[in-house]
Every structure is written in structure tokens, then in C-alpha cells.
Amino acid sequence: MRIRAITGFFFIIVMLGSLLLDHDVFGAFYLLLSSYCLWEFYGLIKKAGFKPNLTTGLLNGAFIYIVFALITYPGENDYHKLLFLLPVTLSTIFIQELFTKHTAPFTNIAYTYLGLIFTIIPFTFFHALAYVGGTFNFHYPMAFLLMLWANDTGAYLVGSKLGKTKLFERHSPKKTREGLIGGILITALAARGISQYFADVALAHWIWIGLLISCFGTTGDLIESMFKRSIDVKDSGGILPGHGGLLDRFDGLLIAAPIVYTYLYFIVNS
């Protein structure tokens, strides 16, 4: 438990530090983070006996993230033209399989694409949160992370003390409905606190964002648990002592980030 707490503390410091430095550090840090999550995903798939196109998938993942990061940067630019290269780079996943002798080539192709959708795309939306208003603003991604952690903490504390009714027992036996409600309430309190310092949107919007993070963050956690159970593994990796892999730490972001970005986009730009 002590190792878990120490690891979590330093990891939070590093993540928040990446937000507070500048937009280049922020973009580069989450490029590395998303790439490592994709690498973990492919590693789990390989343990299950399949053979995703590791190198091609990682290169495409980095390219997708970089292209959308450049597009979100403020000011007039022509980076959106790079989107026309994506069909070319993504087609290499199919083409590469022509030169292999795998018995299930389309299974490998499907898992390669699934990795990009499951890990890289959510991180592109999370990165875009900082630019949802047109200029770099660390308030939105920082608030997202704070509420995501508040939800995890609230769900754990309430669930461990009061949890009785299972939420999705076949996928995550420890999660309870009481824990879900506790996570929502703690996240709402965090949203109220955030609104005192970040006045970018009204309190009501912060609370709605917190509700979205609680609901869809929990959904992402359950989906990752379903994925790990389907291939019979406990943790996605061991890079974080006491916590498992990076994919385990960011499962709540995978579904919530695109949803929250969409909500904020229409609120901020209305």
C-alpha cells in the first residue's frame, strides 16, 4: 500500500507538471503516454496468441496523435492537409499483412486498428481539451484529471465501506453501485472546488462535466476490465509499482475524454 501511494503521488506530480510547463511539453508528454498505452495493448494481445502489427501500429498511432495535435494548435495553419496522408499510412496495416504467413491475417489487422481506436484516439481528444477555446488553456485537462481521480477515490472509499450491490460483477467483481454513487458525489464536490479557481465555465457546467467523467470514466474502467478478462490477464503492465500498467491508470480516460471534449466544445464555442 505504501509503494502504491508513493508511486501514485510522484506520477500525479509528473502529470500535473506536464500541464503547467508549456503546450509543447504537454503535447510531447501525452504522445509518449499514449504510445506506451498502445504498446501495452499490443503486448496483451500478443500474450493472448494474436499478432498485431506492432511497429506499423505504433507508427500510425504516433502519426495520428501528432496530426491532430498540430491541427488543434492556435493560429492559421495548413496542418489539416496532413489528414489526407492518413489513408495512406493506415493502409500499410493491411499491406504489411500480405507479406506475412499468419493463419488469421484479418484478426491481426482488426486488433491493430482496435489498439489505435482504444488508446490513441482518446488521448487525442484529451490533448484537444487544452485547445477547445482556441488557445492553450491547461484548466480543462487539469480539471478533467482532478475529477477523474476524485471519482476513482470516491468510488473506492465508499465502495469498500458501504458497497453491497454489484455493478457489473462478471467484469469487475469489486465495483458496486454504492461506489458509483460515492464517486459521483465526490466528483461533484471536486467540481465545485474547481469552479472556485477555474471560472472558464459556470459551476453547473463543471458539475455536468464531473457527472460525465464519473459515468463514462467508470464505463471505460469496466470495458478495460472486460478486455483483460477476455484474455485472462490481471494488469496491463508493471511500469507503475502497486498500480499495474499505464493502461490500467488511464482506463477512465478512454471513453470519458471524447465525451467531455464534445460537451465542452459546444459550451465554449456557442
PDB file of C-alpha atoms in Angstrom:
ATOM      1  CA  MET A   1       0.000   0.000   0.000  1.00  0.00           C
ATOM      2  CA  ARG A   2       2.912   2.336   0.810  1.00  0.00           C
ATOM      3  CA  ILE A   3       4.580   1.675  -2.544  1.00  0.00           C
ATOM      4  CA  ARG A   4       1.265   2.268  -4.295  1.00  0.00           C
ATOM      5  CA  ALA A   5       0.802   5.620  -2.528  1.00  0.00           C
ATOM      6  CA  ILE A   6       4.356   6.800  -3.267  1.00  0.00           C
ATOM      7  CA  THR A   7       4.116   5.784  -6.912  1.00  0.00           C
ATOM      8  CA  GLY A   8       0.742   7.476  -7.274  1.00  0.00           C
ATOM      9  CA  PHE A   9       1.998  10.692  -5.670  1.00  0.00           C
ATOM     10  CA  PHE A  10       5.008  11.079  -7.959  1.00  0.00           C
ATOM     11  CA  PHE A  11       3.007  10.096 -11.024  1.00  0.00           C
ATOM     12  CA  ILE A  12       0.423  12.795 -10.274  1.00  0.00           C
ATOM     13  CA  ILE A  13       3.194  15.383  -9.814  1.00  0.00           C
ATOM     14  CA  VAL A  14       4.713  14.493 -13.198  1.00  0.00           C
ATOM     15  CA  MET A  15       1.354  14.609 -14.966  1.00  0.00           C
ATOM     16  CA  LEU A  16       0.333  17.940 -13.495  1.00  0.00           C
ATOM     17  CA  GLY A  17       3.810  19.313 -14.154  1.00  0.00           C
ATOM     18  CA  SER A  18       3.465  18.487 -17.845  1.00  0.00           C
ATOM     19  CA  LEU A  19       0.336  20.651 -17.922  1.00  0.00           C
ATOM     20  CA  LEU A  20       1.903  23.618 -16.172  1.00  0.00           C
ATOM     21  CA  LEU A  21       5.076  23.922 -18.262  1.00  0.00           C
ATOM     22  CA  ASP A  22       4.020  24.768 -21.827  1.00  0.00           C
ATOM     23  CA  HIS A  23       1.990  23.356 -24.686  1.00  0.00           C
ATOM     24  CA  ASP A  24       4.968  21.637 -26.359  1.00  0.00           C
ATOM     25  CA  VAL A  25       5.850  19.705 -23.204  1.00  0.00           C
ATOM     26  CA  PHE A  26       2.174  18.880 -22.695  1.00  0.00           C
ATOM     27  CA  GLY A  27       1.816  17.555 -26.251  1.00  0.00           C
ATOM     28  CA  ALA A  28       5.066  15.553 -26.166  1.00  0.00           C
ATOM     29  CA  PHE A  29       4.345  14.032 -22.755  1.00  0.00           C
ATOM     30  CA  TYR A  30       0.942  12.697 -23.738  1.00  0.00           C
ATOM     31  CA  LEU A  31       2.306  11.483 -27.067  1.00  0.00           C
ATOM     32  CA  LEU A  32       4.723   9.280 -25.108  1.00  0.00           C
ATOM     33  CA  LEU A  33       1.976   8.269 -22.681  1.00  0.00           C
ATOM     34  CA  SER A  34      -0.496   7.284 -25.402  1.00  0.00           C
ATOM     35  CA  SER A  35       2.197   5.418 -27.353  1.00  0.00           C
ATOM     36  CA  TYR A  36       3.130   3.427 -24.270  1.00  0.00           C
ATOM     37  CA  CYS A  37      -0.530   2.580 -23.638  1.00  0.00           C
ATOM     38  CA  LEU A  38      -0.785   1.333 -27.222  1.00  0.00           C
ATOM     39  CA  TRP A  39       2.389  -0.713 -26.747  1.00  0.00           C
ATOM     40  CA  GLU A  40       0.875  -2.278 -23.607  1.00  0.00           C
ATOM     41  CA  PHE A  41      -2.338  -3.046 -25.501  1.00  0.00           C
ATOM     42  CA  TYR A  42      -0.452  -4.827 -28.279  1.00  0.00           C
ATOM     43  CA  GLY A  43       1.598  -6.692 -25.681  1.00  0.00           C
ATOM     44  CA  LEU A  44      -1.563  -8.025 -24.065  1.00  0.00           C
ATOM     45  CA  ILE A  45      -2.938  -9.079 -27.434  1.00  0.00           C
ATOM     46  CA  LYS A  46       0.288 -10.953 -28.200  1.00  0.00           C
ATOM     47  CA  LYS A  47       0.017 -12.780 -24.870  1.00  0.00           C
ATOM     48  CA  ALA A  48      -3.437 -13.914 -25.973  1.00  0.00           C
ATOM     49  CA  GLY A  49      -1.866 -15.581 -29.015  1.00  0.00           C
ATOM     50  CA  PHE A  50      -2.569 -12.977 -31.702  1.00  0.00           C
ATOM     51  CA  LYS A  51      -0.029 -10.991 -33.690  1.00  0.00           C
ATOM     52  CA  PRO A  52      -0.945  -7.329 -34.191  1.00  0.00           C
ATOM     53  CA  ASN A  53       1.327  -5.267 -36.410  1.00  0.00           C
ATOM     54  CA  LEU A  54       3.299  -3.734 -33.551  1.00  0.00           C
ATOM     55  CA  THR A  55       5.686  -1.401 -35.393  1.00  0.00           C
ATOM     56  CA  THR A  56       3.173  -0.286 -38.011  1.00  0.00           C
ATOM     57  CA  GLY A  57       0.530   0.260 -35.343  1.00  0.00           C
ATOM     58  CA  LEU A  58       2.844   2.335 -33.142  1.00  0.00           C
ATOM     59  CA  LEU A  59       3.992   4.490 -36.071  1.00  0.00           C
ATOM     60  CA  ASN A  60       0.400   5.091 -37.153  1.00  0.00           C
ATOM     61  CA  GLY A  61      -0.592   5.861 -33.578  1.00  0.00           C
ATOM     62  CA  ALA A  62       2.132   8.483 -33.227  1.00  0.00           C
ATOM     63  CA  PHE A  63       1.239   9.987 -36.595  1.00  0.00           C
ATOM     64  CA  ILE A  64      -2.485  10.214 -35.756  1.00  0.00           C
ATOM     65  CA  TYR A  65      -1.744  11.908 -32.437  1.00  0.00           C
ATOM     66  CA  ILE A  66       0.751  14.363 -33.964  1.00  0.00           C
ATOM     67  CA  VAL A  67      -1.513  15.323 -36.868  1.00  0.00           C
ATOM     68  CA  PHE A  68      -4.482  16.111 -34.634  1.00  0.00           C
ATOM     69  CA  ALA A  69      -2.224  17.874 -32.124  1.00  0.00           C
ATOM     70  CA  LEU A  70      -0.884  20.152 -34.852  1.00  0.00           C
ATOM     71  CA  ILE A  71      -4.391  20.885 -36.112  1.00  0.00           C
ATOM     72  CA  THR A  72      -5.532  21.993 -32.659  1.00  0.00           C
ATOM     73  CA  TYR A  73      -2.661  24.474 -32.233  1.00  0.00           C
ATOM     74  CA  PRO A  74      -3.929  28.075 -32.368  1.00  0.00           C
ATOM     75  CA  GLY A  75      -3.486  30.300 -35.393  1.00  0.00           C
ATOM     76  CA  GLU A  76      -3.873  29.784 -39.092  1.00  0.00           C
ATOM     77  CA  ASN A  77      -2.051  26.709 -40.364  1.00  0.00           C
ATOM     78  CA  ASP A  78      -2.256  24.113 -43.101  1.00  0.00           C
ATOM     79  CA  TYR A  79      -1.685  21.106 -40.870  1.00  0.00           C
ATOM     80  CA  HIS A  80      -5.169  19.802 -41.661  1.00  0.00           C
ATOM     81  CA  LYS A  81      -3.771  18.794 -45.079  1.00  0.00           C
ATOM     82  CA  LEU A  82      -1.815  16.065 -43.300  1.00  0.00           C
ATOM     83  CA  LEU A  83      -5.144  14.303 -42.775  1.00  0.00           C
ATOM     84  CA  PHE A  84      -5.006  13.233 -46.405  1.00  0.00           C
ATOM     85  CA  LEU A  85      -1.930  11.142 -45.581  1.00  0.00           C
ATOM     86  CA  LEU A  86      -3.812   9.063 -43.019  1.00  0.00           C
ATOM     87  CA  PRO A  87      -5.487   6.750 -45.569  1.00  0.00           C
ATOM     88  CA  VAL A  88      -2.023   6.026 -46.961  1.00  0.00           C
ATOM     89  CA  THR A  89      -0.359   5.324 -43.620  1.00  0.00           C
ATOM     90  CA  LEU A  90      -3.303   3.324 -42.287  1.00  0.00           C
ATOM     91  CA  SER A  91      -3.385   1.172 -45.420  1.00  0.00           C
ATOM     92  CA  THR A  92       0.100  -0.091 -44.569  1.00  0.00           C
ATOM     93  CA  ILE A  93      -1.501  -2.154 -41.799  1.00  0.00           C
ATOM     94  CA  PHE A  94      -3.336  -4.130 -44.492  1.00  0.00           C
ATOM     95  CA  ILE A  95      -0.406  -4.212 -46.906  1.00  0.00           C
ATOM     96  CA  GLN A  96       2.064  -5.470 -44.322  1.00  0.00           C
ATOM     97  CA  GLU A  97      -0.117  -8.484 -43.653  1.00  0.00           C
ATOM     98  CA  LEU A  98       0.255  -9.537 -47.307  1.00  0.00           C
ATOM     99  CA  PHE A  99       3.902 -10.337 -46.624  1.00  0.00           C
ATOM    100  CA  THR A 100       3.313 -12.475 -43.544  1.00  0.00           C
ATOM    101  CA  LYS A 101       2.248 -16.094 -43.231  1.00  0.00           C
ATOM    102  CA  HIS A 102      -0.226 -15.733 -40.399  1.00  0.00           C
ATOM    103  CA  THR A 103      -3.256 -18.003 -40.433  1.00  0.00           C
ATOM    104  CA  ALA A 104      -5.615 -15.221 -39.297  1.00  0.00           C
ATOM    105  CA  PRO A 105      -4.419 -12.042 -41.035  1.00  0.00           C
ATOM    106  CA  PHE A 106      -7.632 -10.078 -40.577  1.00  0.00           C
ATOM    107  CA  THR A 107      -7.718 -10.861 -36.863  1.00  0.00           C
ATOM    108  CA  ASN A 108      -4.264  -9.291 -36.586  1.00  0.00           C
ATOM    109  CA  ILE A 109      -5.388  -6.313 -38.671  1.00  0.00           C
ATOM    110  CA  ALA A 110      -8.514  -5.876 -36.546  1.00  0.00           C
ATOM    111  CA  TYR A 111      -6.552  -5.874 -33.283  1.00  0.00           C
ATOM    112  CA  THR A 112      -4.041  -3.417 -34.729  1.00  0.00           C
ATOM    113  CA  TYR A 113      -6.838  -0.980 -35.587  1.00  0.00           C
ATOM    114  CA  LEU A 114      -8.605  -1.635 -32.290  1.00  0.00           C
ATOM    115  CA  GLY A 115      -5.477  -0.557 -30.436  1.00  0.00           C
ATOM    116  CA  LEU A 116      -5.482   2.772 -32.268  1.00  0.00           C
ATOM    117  CA  ILE A 117      -9.156   3.354 -31.521  1.00  0.00           C
ATOM    118  CA  PHE A 118      -8.936   2.191 -27.913  1.00  0.00           C
ATOM    119  CA  THR A 119      -5.824   4.150 -26.862  1.00  0.00           C
ATOM    120  CA  ILE A 120      -4.637   6.807 -29.323  1.00  0.00           C
ATOM    121  CA  ILE A 121      -7.970   8.397 -30.258  1.00  0.00           C
ATOM    122  CA  PRO A 122      -8.999   9.096 -26.626  1.00  0.00           C
ATOM    123  CA  PHE A 123      -5.649  10.762 -25.943  1.00  0.00           C
ATOM    124  CA  THR A 124      -6.046  12.997 -28.996  1.00  0.00           C
ATOM    125  CA  PHE A 125      -9.333  14.214 -27.516  1.00  0.00           C
ATOM    126  CA  PHE A 126      -7.721  14.708 -24.110  1.00  0.00           C
ATOM    127  CA  HIS A 127      -4.934  16.757 -25.710  1.00  0.00           C
ATOM    128  CA  ALA A 128      -7.539  18.770 -27.623  1.00  0.00           C
ATOM    129  CA  LEU A 129      -9.224  19.725 -24.327  1.00  0.00           C
ATOM    130  CA  ALA A 130      -6.434  22.241 -23.777  1.00  0.00           C
ATOM    131  CA  TYR A 131      -7.329  23.987 -27.055  1.00  0.00           C
ATOM    132  CA  VAL A 132     -11.102  23.723 -27.010  1.00  0.00           C
ATOM    133  CA  GLY A 133     -11.373  27.505 -26.669  1.00  0.00           C
ATOM    134  CA  GLY A 134      -8.911  28.237 -29.475  1.00  0.00           C
ATOM    135  CA  THR A 135      -5.807  28.879 -27.350  1.00  0.00           C
ATOM    136  CA  PHE A 136      -3.806  26.740 -24.941  1.00  0.00           C
ATOM    137  CA  ASN A 137      -5.574  26.557 -21.579  1.00  0.00           C
ATOM    138  CA  PHE A 138      -4.418  23.934 -19.064  1.00  0.00           C
ATOM    139  CA  HIS A 139      -7.541  24.429 -16.926  1.00  0.00           C
ATOM    140  CA  TYR A 140      -9.691  21.959 -18.855  1.00  0.00           C
ATOM    141  CA  PRO A 141      -7.302  18.958 -18.953  1.00  0.00           C
ATOM    142  CA  MET A 142      -6.221  19.614 -15.348  1.00  0.00           C
ATOM    143  CA  ALA A 143      -9.828  19.788 -14.168  1.00  0.00           C
ATOM    144  CA  PHE A 144     -10.552  16.599 -16.114  1.00  0.00           C
ATOM    145  CA  LEU A 145      -7.750  14.727 -14.359  1.00  0.00           C
ATOM    146  CA  LEU A 146      -8.659  16.078 -10.921  1.00  0.00           C
ATOM    147  CA  MET A 147     -12.276  14.988 -11.307  1.00  0.00           C
ATOM    148  CA  LEU A 148     -11.242  11.628 -12.739  1.00  0.00           C
ATOM    149  CA  TRP A 149      -9.045  10.991  -9.698  1.00  0.00           C
ATOM    150  CA  ALA A 150     -11.789  12.260  -7.394  1.00  0.00           C
ATOM    151  CA  ASN A 151     -14.202   9.775  -8.929  1.00  0.00           C
ATOM    152  CA  ASP A 152     -11.767   6.875  -8.530  1.00  0.00           C
ATOM    153  CA  THR A 153     -11.031   7.839  -4.920  1.00  0.00           C
ATOM    154  CA  GLY A 154     -14.680   8.344  -4.004  1.00  0.00           C
ATOM    155  CA  ALA A 155     -15.757   5.090  -5.649  1.00  0.00           C
ATOM    156  CA  TYR A 156     -13.014   3.172  -3.838  1.00  0.00           C
ATOM    157  CA  LEU A 157     -13.645   4.665  -0.389  1.00  0.00           C
ATOM    158  CA  VAL A 158     -17.430   4.429  -0.476  1.00  0.00           C
ATOM    159  CA  GLY A 159     -17.426   1.063  -2.242  1.00  0.00           C
ATOM    160  CA  SER A 160     -15.005  -0.514   0.238  1.00  0.00           C
ATOM    161  CA  LYS A 161     -17.025   0.731   3.241  1.00  0.00           C
ATOM    162  CA  LEU A 162     -20.626   0.610   2.073  1.00  0.00           C
ATOM    163  CA  GLY A 163     -20.601  -1.347  -1.158  1.00  0.00           C
ATOM    164  CA  LYS A 164     -23.046  -4.258  -1.275  1.00  0.00           C
ATOM    165  CA  THR A 165     -24.770  -4.215  -4.664  1.00  0.00           C
ATOM    166  CA  LYS A 166     -22.529  -5.330  -7.510  1.00  0.00           C
ATOM    167  CA  LEU A 167     -22.383  -3.081 -10.564  1.00  0.00           C
ATOM    168  CA  PHE A 168     -21.062  -5.458 -13.259  1.00  0.00           C
ATOM    169  CA  GLU A 169     -19.885  -8.487 -11.317  1.00  0.00           C
ATOM    170  CA  ARG A 170     -18.905 -10.578 -14.338  1.00  0.00           C
ATOM    171  CA  HIS A 171     -16.468  -7.891 -15.488  1.00  0.00           C
ATOM    172  CA  SER A 172     -15.363  -6.241 -12.231  1.00  0.00           C
ATOM    173  CA  PRO A 173     -16.418  -8.055  -9.031  1.00  0.00           C
ATOM    174  CA  LYS A 174     -15.239  -5.255  -6.722  1.00  0.00           C
ATOM    175  CA  LYS A 175     -17.248  -2.421  -8.265  1.00  0.00           C
ATOM    176  CA  THR A 176     -20.562  -1.614  -6.606  1.00  0.00           C
ATOM    177  CA  ARG A 177     -23.469   0.713  -7.239  1.00  0.00           C
ATOM    178  CA  GLU A 178     -22.812   2.364  -3.892  1.00  0.00           C
ATOM    179  CA  GLY A 179     -19.242   3.028  -5.017  1.00  0.00           C
ATOM    180  CA  LEU A 180     -20.508   4.544  -8.263  1.00  0.00           C
ATOM    181  CA  ILE A 181     -22.804   6.899  -6.350  1.00  0.00           C
ATOM    182  CA  GLY A 182     -19.969   7.776  -3.964  1.00  0.00           C
ATOM    183  CA  GLY A 183     -17.703   8.567  -6.893  1.00  0.00           C
ATOM    184  CA  ILE A 184     -20.329  10.830  -8.432  1.00  0.00           C
ATOM    185  CA  LEU A 185     -20.830  12.745  -5.172  1.00  0.00           C
ATOM    186  CA  ILE A 186     -17.103  13.217  -4.519  1.00  0.00           C
ATOM    187  CA  THR A 187     -16.597  14.310  -8.127  1.00  0.00           C
ATOM    188  CA  ALA A 188     -19.406  16.857  -7.745  1.00  0.00           C
ATOM    189  CA  LEU A 189     -17.627  18.264  -4.692  1.00  0.00           C
ATOM    190  CA  ALA A 190     -14.396  18.407  -6.674  1.00  0.00           C
ATOM    191  CA  ALA A 191     -16.232  20.204  -9.482  1.00  0.00           C
ATOM    192  CA  ARG A 192     -17.473  22.794  -7.010  1.00  0.00           C
ATOM    193  CA  GLY A 193     -13.939  23.351  -5.743  1.00  0.00           C
ATOM    194  CA  ILE A 194     -12.573  23.615  -9.275  1.00  0.00           C
ATOM    195  CA  SER A 195     -15.189  26.240 -10.159  1.00  0.00           C
ATOM    196  CA  GLN A 196     -13.755  28.473  -7.426  1.00  0.00           C
ATOM    197  CA  TYR A 197     -10.382  28.629  -9.189  1.00  0.00           C
ATOM    198  CA  PHE A 198     -11.241  27.994 -12.840  1.00  0.00           C
ATOM    199  CA  ALA A 199     -14.023  30.348 -13.906  1.00  0.00           C
ATOM    200  CA  ASP A 200     -13.846  29.335 -17.568  1.00  0.00           C
ATOM    201  CA  VAL A 201     -17.367  27.897 -17.403  1.00  0.00           C
ATOM    202  CA  ALA A 202     -20.177  28.155 -14.867  1.00  0.00           C
ATOM    203  CA  LEU A 203     -20.451  25.864 -11.842  1.00  0.00           C
ATOM    204  CA  ALA A 204     -23.369  23.992 -13.412  1.00  0.00           C
ATOM    205  CA  HIS A 205     -21.200  23.054 -16.394  1.00  0.00           C
ATOM    206  CA  TRP A 206     -18.354  21.846 -14.166  1.00  0.00           C
ATOM    207  CA  ILE A 207     -20.834  19.636 -12.305  1.00  0.00           C
ATOM    208  CA  TRP A 208     -22.195  18.245 -15.577  1.00  0.00           C
ATOM    209  CA  ILE A 209     -18.629  17.569 -16.723  1.00  0.00           C
ATOM    210  CA  GLY A 210     -17.991  15.800 -13.422  1.00  0.00           C
ATOM    211  CA  LEU A 211     -21.086  13.646 -13.943  1.00  0.00           C
ATOM    212  CA  LEU A 212     -19.921  12.721 -17.441  1.00  0.00           C
ATOM    213  CA  ILE A 213     -16.469  11.829 -16.122  1.00  0.00           C
ATOM    214  CA  SER A 214     -17.940   9.685 -13.328  1.00  0.00           C
ATOM    215  CA  CYS A 215     -20.315   7.775 -15.580  1.00  0.00           C
ATOM    216  CA  PHE A 216     -18.125   7.334 -18.648  1.00  0.00           C
ATOM    217  CA  GLY A 217     -14.921   7.027 -16.634  1.00  0.00           C
ATOM    218  CA  THR A 218     -16.456   4.083 -14.798  1.00  0.00           C
ATOM    219  CA  THR A 219     -17.615   2.696 -18.138  1.00  0.00           C
ATOM    220  CA  GLY A 220     -14.058   2.885 -19.504  1.00  0.00           C
ATOM    221  CA  ASP A 221     -12.788   1.093 -16.403  1.00  0.00           C
ATOM    222  CA  LEU A 222     -15.347  -1.672 -16.885  1.00  0.00           C
ATOM    223  CA  ILE A 223     -14.524  -2.015 -20.579  1.00  0.00           C
ATOM    224  CA  GLU A 224     -10.818  -2.378 -19.841  1.00  0.00           C
ATOM    225  CA  SER A 225     -11.636  -4.965 -17.174  1.00  0.00           C
ATOM    226  CA  MET A 226     -13.789  -6.824 -19.705  1.00  0.00           C
ATOM    227  CA  PHE A 227     -10.892  -6.719 -22.166  1.00  0.00           C
ATOM    228  CA  LYS A 228      -8.361  -8.062 -19.636  1.00  0.00           C
ATOM    229  CA  ARG A 229     -10.713 -10.817 -18.522  1.00  0.00           C
ATOM    230  CA  SER A 230     -11.288 -11.845 -22.132  1.00  0.00           C
ATOM    231  CA  ILE A 231      -7.556 -12.533 -22.499  1.00  0.00           C
ATOM    232  CA  ASP A 232      -7.085 -13.723 -18.884  1.00  0.00           C
ATOM    233  CA  VAL A 233      -4.642 -11.116 -17.535  1.00  0.00           C
ATOM    234  CA  LYS A 234      -4.724  -9.115 -14.292  1.00  0.00           C
ATOM    235  CA  ASP A 235      -2.728  -5.967 -15.113  1.00  0.00           C
ATOM    236  CA  SER A 236      -1.857  -4.307 -18.407  1.00  0.00           C
ATOM    237  CA  GLY A 237       1.783  -3.981 -17.320  1.00  0.00           C
ATOM    238  CA  GLY A 238       4.144  -3.318 -14.432  1.00  0.00           C
ATOM    239  CA  ILE A 239       5.638   0.100 -15.104  1.00  0.00           C
ATOM    240  CA  LEU A 240       3.909   1.610 -12.045  1.00  0.00           C
ATOM    241  CA  PRO A 241       4.702  -0.383  -8.860  1.00  0.00           C
ATOM    242  CA  GLY A 242       1.476  -1.091  -6.998  1.00  0.00           C
ATOM    243  CA  HIS A 243      -0.677   0.245  -9.830  1.00  0.00           C
ATOM    244  CA  GLY A 244      -0.009  -2.045 -12.798  1.00  0.00           C
ATOM    245  CA  GLY A 245       0.388  -0.548 -16.254  1.00  0.00           C
ATOM    246  CA  LEU A 246      -0.379   2.849 -17.734  1.00  0.00           C
ATOM    247  CA  LEU A 247      -3.429   1.459 -19.486  1.00  0.00           C
ATOM    248  CA  ASP A 248      -4.782   0.484 -16.071  1.00  0.00           C
ATOM    249  CA  ARG A 249      -4.309   4.058 -14.839  1.00  0.00           C
ATOM    250  CA  PHE A 250      -5.960   5.690 -17.840  1.00  0.00           C
ATOM    251  CA  ASP A 251      -8.880   3.350 -18.453  1.00  0.00           C
ATOM    252  CA  GLY A 252     -11.233   6.023 -17.109  1.00  0.00           C
ATOM    253  CA  LEU A 253      -9.998   8.473 -19.721  1.00  0.00           C
ATOM    254  CA  LEU A 254     -10.631   6.229 -22.730  1.00  0.00           C
ATOM    255  CA  ILE A 255     -14.371   6.797 -23.026  1.00  0.00           C
ATOM    256  CA  ALA A 256     -14.754   9.967 -20.964  1.00  0.00           C
ATOM    257  CA  ALA A 257     -12.274  12.224 -22.808  1.00  0.00           C
ATOM    258  CA  PRO A 258     -14.098  12.261 -26.188  1.00  0.00           C
ATOM    259  CA  ILE A 259     -17.461  12.766 -24.447  1.00  0.00           C
ATOM    260  CA  VAL A 260     -16.223  15.636 -22.270  1.00  0.00           C
ATOM    261  CA  TYR A 261     -14.465  17.300 -25.213  1.00  0.00           C
ATOM    262  CA  THR A 262     -17.672  17.194 -27.246  1.00  0.00           C
ATOM    263  CA  TYR A 263     -19.662  18.721 -24.374  1.00  0.00           C
ATOM    264  CA  LEU A 264     -17.092  21.467 -23.809  1.00  0.00           C
ATOM    265  CA  TYR A 265     -16.714  22.233 -27.495  1.00  0.00           C
ATOM    266  CA  PHE A 266     -20.376  23.189 -27.838  1.00  0.00           C
ATOM    267  CA  ILE A 267     -20.436  25.019 -24.485  1.00  0.00           C
ATOM    268  CA  VAL A 268     -17.295  27.084 -25.046  1.00  0.00           C
ATOM    269  CA  ASN A 269     -17.938  27.832 -28.709  1.00  0.00           C
ATOM    270  CA  SER A 270     -21.678  28.514 -28.513  1.00  0.00           C
TER     271      SER A 270
END
